[in-house]
XYZ file of C-alpha atoms in Angstrom:
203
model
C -191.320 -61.434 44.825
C -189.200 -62.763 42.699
C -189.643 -65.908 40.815
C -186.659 -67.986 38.905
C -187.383 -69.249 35.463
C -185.424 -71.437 33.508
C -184.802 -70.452 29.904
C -185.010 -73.530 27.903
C -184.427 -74.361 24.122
C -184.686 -76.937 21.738
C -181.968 -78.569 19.620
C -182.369 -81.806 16.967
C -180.317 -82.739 14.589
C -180.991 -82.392 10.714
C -184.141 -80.503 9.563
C -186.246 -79.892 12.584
C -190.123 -80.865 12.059
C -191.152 -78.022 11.910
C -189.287 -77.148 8.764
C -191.154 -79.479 6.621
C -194.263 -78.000 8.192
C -193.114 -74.133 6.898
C -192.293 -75.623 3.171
C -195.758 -77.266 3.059
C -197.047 -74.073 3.753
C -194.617 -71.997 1.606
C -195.884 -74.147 -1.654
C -199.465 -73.849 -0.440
C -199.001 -69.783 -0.327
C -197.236 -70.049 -3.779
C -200.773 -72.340 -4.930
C -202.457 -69.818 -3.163
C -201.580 -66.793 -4.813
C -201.412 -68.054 -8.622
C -205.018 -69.622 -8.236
C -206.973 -66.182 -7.730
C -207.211 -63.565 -10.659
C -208.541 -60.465 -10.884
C -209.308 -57.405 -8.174
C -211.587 -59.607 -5.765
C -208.835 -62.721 -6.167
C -206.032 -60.489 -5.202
C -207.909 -59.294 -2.069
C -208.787 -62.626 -1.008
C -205.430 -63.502 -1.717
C -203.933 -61.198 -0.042
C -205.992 -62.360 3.270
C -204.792 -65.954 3.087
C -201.539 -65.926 2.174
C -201.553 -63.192 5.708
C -202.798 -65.894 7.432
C -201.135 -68.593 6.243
C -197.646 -67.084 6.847
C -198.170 -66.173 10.379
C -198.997 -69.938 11.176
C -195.712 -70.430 8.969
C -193.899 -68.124 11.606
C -195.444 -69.706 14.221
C -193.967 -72.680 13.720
C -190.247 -71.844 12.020
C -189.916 -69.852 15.563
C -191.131 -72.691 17.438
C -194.864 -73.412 18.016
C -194.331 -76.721 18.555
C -191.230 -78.133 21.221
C -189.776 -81.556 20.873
C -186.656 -83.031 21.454
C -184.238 -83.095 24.724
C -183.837 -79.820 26.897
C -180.396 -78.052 26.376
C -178.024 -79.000 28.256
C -176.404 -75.797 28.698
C -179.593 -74.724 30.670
C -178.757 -73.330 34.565
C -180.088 -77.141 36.854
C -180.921 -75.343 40.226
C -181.164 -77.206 43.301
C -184.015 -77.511 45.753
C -182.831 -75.050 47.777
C -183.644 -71.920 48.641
C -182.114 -68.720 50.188
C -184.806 -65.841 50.398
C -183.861 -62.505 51.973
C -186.189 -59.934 53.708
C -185.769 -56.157 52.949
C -187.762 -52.939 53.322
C -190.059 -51.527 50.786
C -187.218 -50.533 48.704
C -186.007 -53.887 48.013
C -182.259 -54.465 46.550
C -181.469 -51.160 44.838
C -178.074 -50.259 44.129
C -177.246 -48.031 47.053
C -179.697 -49.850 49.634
C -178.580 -51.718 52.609
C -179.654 -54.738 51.473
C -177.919 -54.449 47.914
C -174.608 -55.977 49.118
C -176.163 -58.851 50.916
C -178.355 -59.720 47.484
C -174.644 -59.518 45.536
C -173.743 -61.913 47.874
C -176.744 -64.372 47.601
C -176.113 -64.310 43.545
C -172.458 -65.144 43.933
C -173.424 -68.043 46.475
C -176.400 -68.896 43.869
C -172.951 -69.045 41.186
C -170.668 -71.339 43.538
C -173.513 -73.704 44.540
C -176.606 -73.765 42.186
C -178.782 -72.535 45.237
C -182.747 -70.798 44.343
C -182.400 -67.140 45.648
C -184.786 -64.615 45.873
C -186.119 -61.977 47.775
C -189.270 -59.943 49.528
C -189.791 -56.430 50.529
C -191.664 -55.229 53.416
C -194.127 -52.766 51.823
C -196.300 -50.372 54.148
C -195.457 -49.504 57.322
C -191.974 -50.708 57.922
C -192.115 -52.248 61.818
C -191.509 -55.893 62.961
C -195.615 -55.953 63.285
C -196.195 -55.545 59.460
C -192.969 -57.160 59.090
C -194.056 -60.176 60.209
C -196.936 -61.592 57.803
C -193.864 -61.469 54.911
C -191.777 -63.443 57.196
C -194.230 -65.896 57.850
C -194.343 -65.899 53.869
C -190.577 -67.152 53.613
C -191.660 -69.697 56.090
C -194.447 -71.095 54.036
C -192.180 -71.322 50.844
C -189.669 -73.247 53.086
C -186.800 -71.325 52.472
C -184.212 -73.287 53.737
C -181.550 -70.125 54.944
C -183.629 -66.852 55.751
C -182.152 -63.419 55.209
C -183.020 -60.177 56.663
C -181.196 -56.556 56.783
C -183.201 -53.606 58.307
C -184.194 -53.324 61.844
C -188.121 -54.586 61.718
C -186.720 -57.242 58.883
C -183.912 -58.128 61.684
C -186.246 -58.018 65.245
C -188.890 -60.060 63.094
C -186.698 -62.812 62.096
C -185.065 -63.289 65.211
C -187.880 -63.491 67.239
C -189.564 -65.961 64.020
C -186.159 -67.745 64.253
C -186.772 -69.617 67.536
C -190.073 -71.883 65.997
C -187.750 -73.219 63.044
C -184.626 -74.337 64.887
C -184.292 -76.284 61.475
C -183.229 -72.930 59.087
C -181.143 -70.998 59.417
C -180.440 -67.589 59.688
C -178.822 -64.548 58.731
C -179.260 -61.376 60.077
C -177.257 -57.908 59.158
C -176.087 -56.377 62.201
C -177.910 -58.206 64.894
C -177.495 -60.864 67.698
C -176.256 -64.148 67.460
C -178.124 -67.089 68.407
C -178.397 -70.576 68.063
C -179.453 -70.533 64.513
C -178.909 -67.020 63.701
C -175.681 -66.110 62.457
C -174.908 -62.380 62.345
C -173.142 -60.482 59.184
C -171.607 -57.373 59.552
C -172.347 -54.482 57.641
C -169.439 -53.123 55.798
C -167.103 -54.170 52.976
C -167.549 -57.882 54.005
C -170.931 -58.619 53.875
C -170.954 -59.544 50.503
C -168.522 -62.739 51.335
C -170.149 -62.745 54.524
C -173.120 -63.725 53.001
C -172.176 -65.578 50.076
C -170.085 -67.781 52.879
C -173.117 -68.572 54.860
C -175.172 -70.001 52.065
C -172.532 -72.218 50.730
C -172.509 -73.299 54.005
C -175.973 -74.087 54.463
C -175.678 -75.641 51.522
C -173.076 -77.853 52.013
C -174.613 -79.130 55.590
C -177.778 -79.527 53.692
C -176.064 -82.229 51.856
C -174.170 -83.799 54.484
């Protein structure tokens, strides 16, 4: 499974805290070093001003956060697409490779949460169905599935949540199943359906 994290940083203007912090230090390493003489000093020595520089690192990189998010950080919505696949997930070259592509350019247009889930083990709508019933726990609000136990799975799943909807590669339409071709238009195929969903989502 995949998870999304959002990479934040930290931005203040003029000298950051924790610069004051590192020139404390720096003096106290400089104090440090010139108070110890001899063999046994320089060892000792040697041992703090070690430690005392990796708490200086600590916080020049960061140690402690303060100050606004930045705004240049990806805002998702709270909405998610999630798409079932076999055991062999979204690798280039796999069925379900184009229909991911998709999902990340309708993730681009609209700010949508996607993500996915293989099927691993025995790849039939029985062992299929405990990681559909997953996607239905996380409340994934559109529900993707290529392969044919992914496919029978959700369609038959599809019927107790008349409130998602779904997308299936190369099955049957119905009610809230929509069916994408496989070929050179899934990709927009896909990506169309989620902006979609997201847009009714909305009103």
């Amino acid at each position: 499974m995949k998870t999304v994290k959002t990479r934040r940083m930290w931005r203040q203007a003029g000298e950051r805290p924790e610069s004051g912090r590192a020139a404390r230090l720096g003096r106290a390493l400089v104090a440090a070093a010139g108070s110890l003489r001899g063999r046994a000093g320089w060892a000792a020595g040697s041992a703090a001003v070690l430690v005392l520089g990796v708490v200086a690192a600590w916080l020049f990189l960061g140690g402690e956060k303060s100050g606004p998010p930045d705004p240049r950080a990806r805002q998702y919505k709270e909405f998610d697409a999630c798409l079932l696949t076999d055991e062999k997930g979204i690798l280039a070259g796999t069925p379900a490779a184009p229909v991911w592509e998709g999902m990340q350019q309708a993730s681009l247009d609209t700010r949508a949460r996607v993500n996915y889930v293989p099927v691993m083990g025995e790849q039939s709508a029985q062992n299929a169905r405990p990681f559909f019933n997953s996607l239905m726990q996380r409340q994934c609000e559109v529900v993707l599935a290529v392969g044919a136990p992914q496919v029978e799975v959700t369609e038959a799943g599809a019927k107790q949540y008349p409130k998602v909807h779904f997308v299936v590669v190369d099955g049957v339409e119905a009610g809230n199943v929509t069916v994408a071709k496989s070929g050179d238009g899934l990709k927009e195929t896909v990506a169309e359906a989620i902006r979609r969903a997201v847009k009714a989502s909305v009103g």
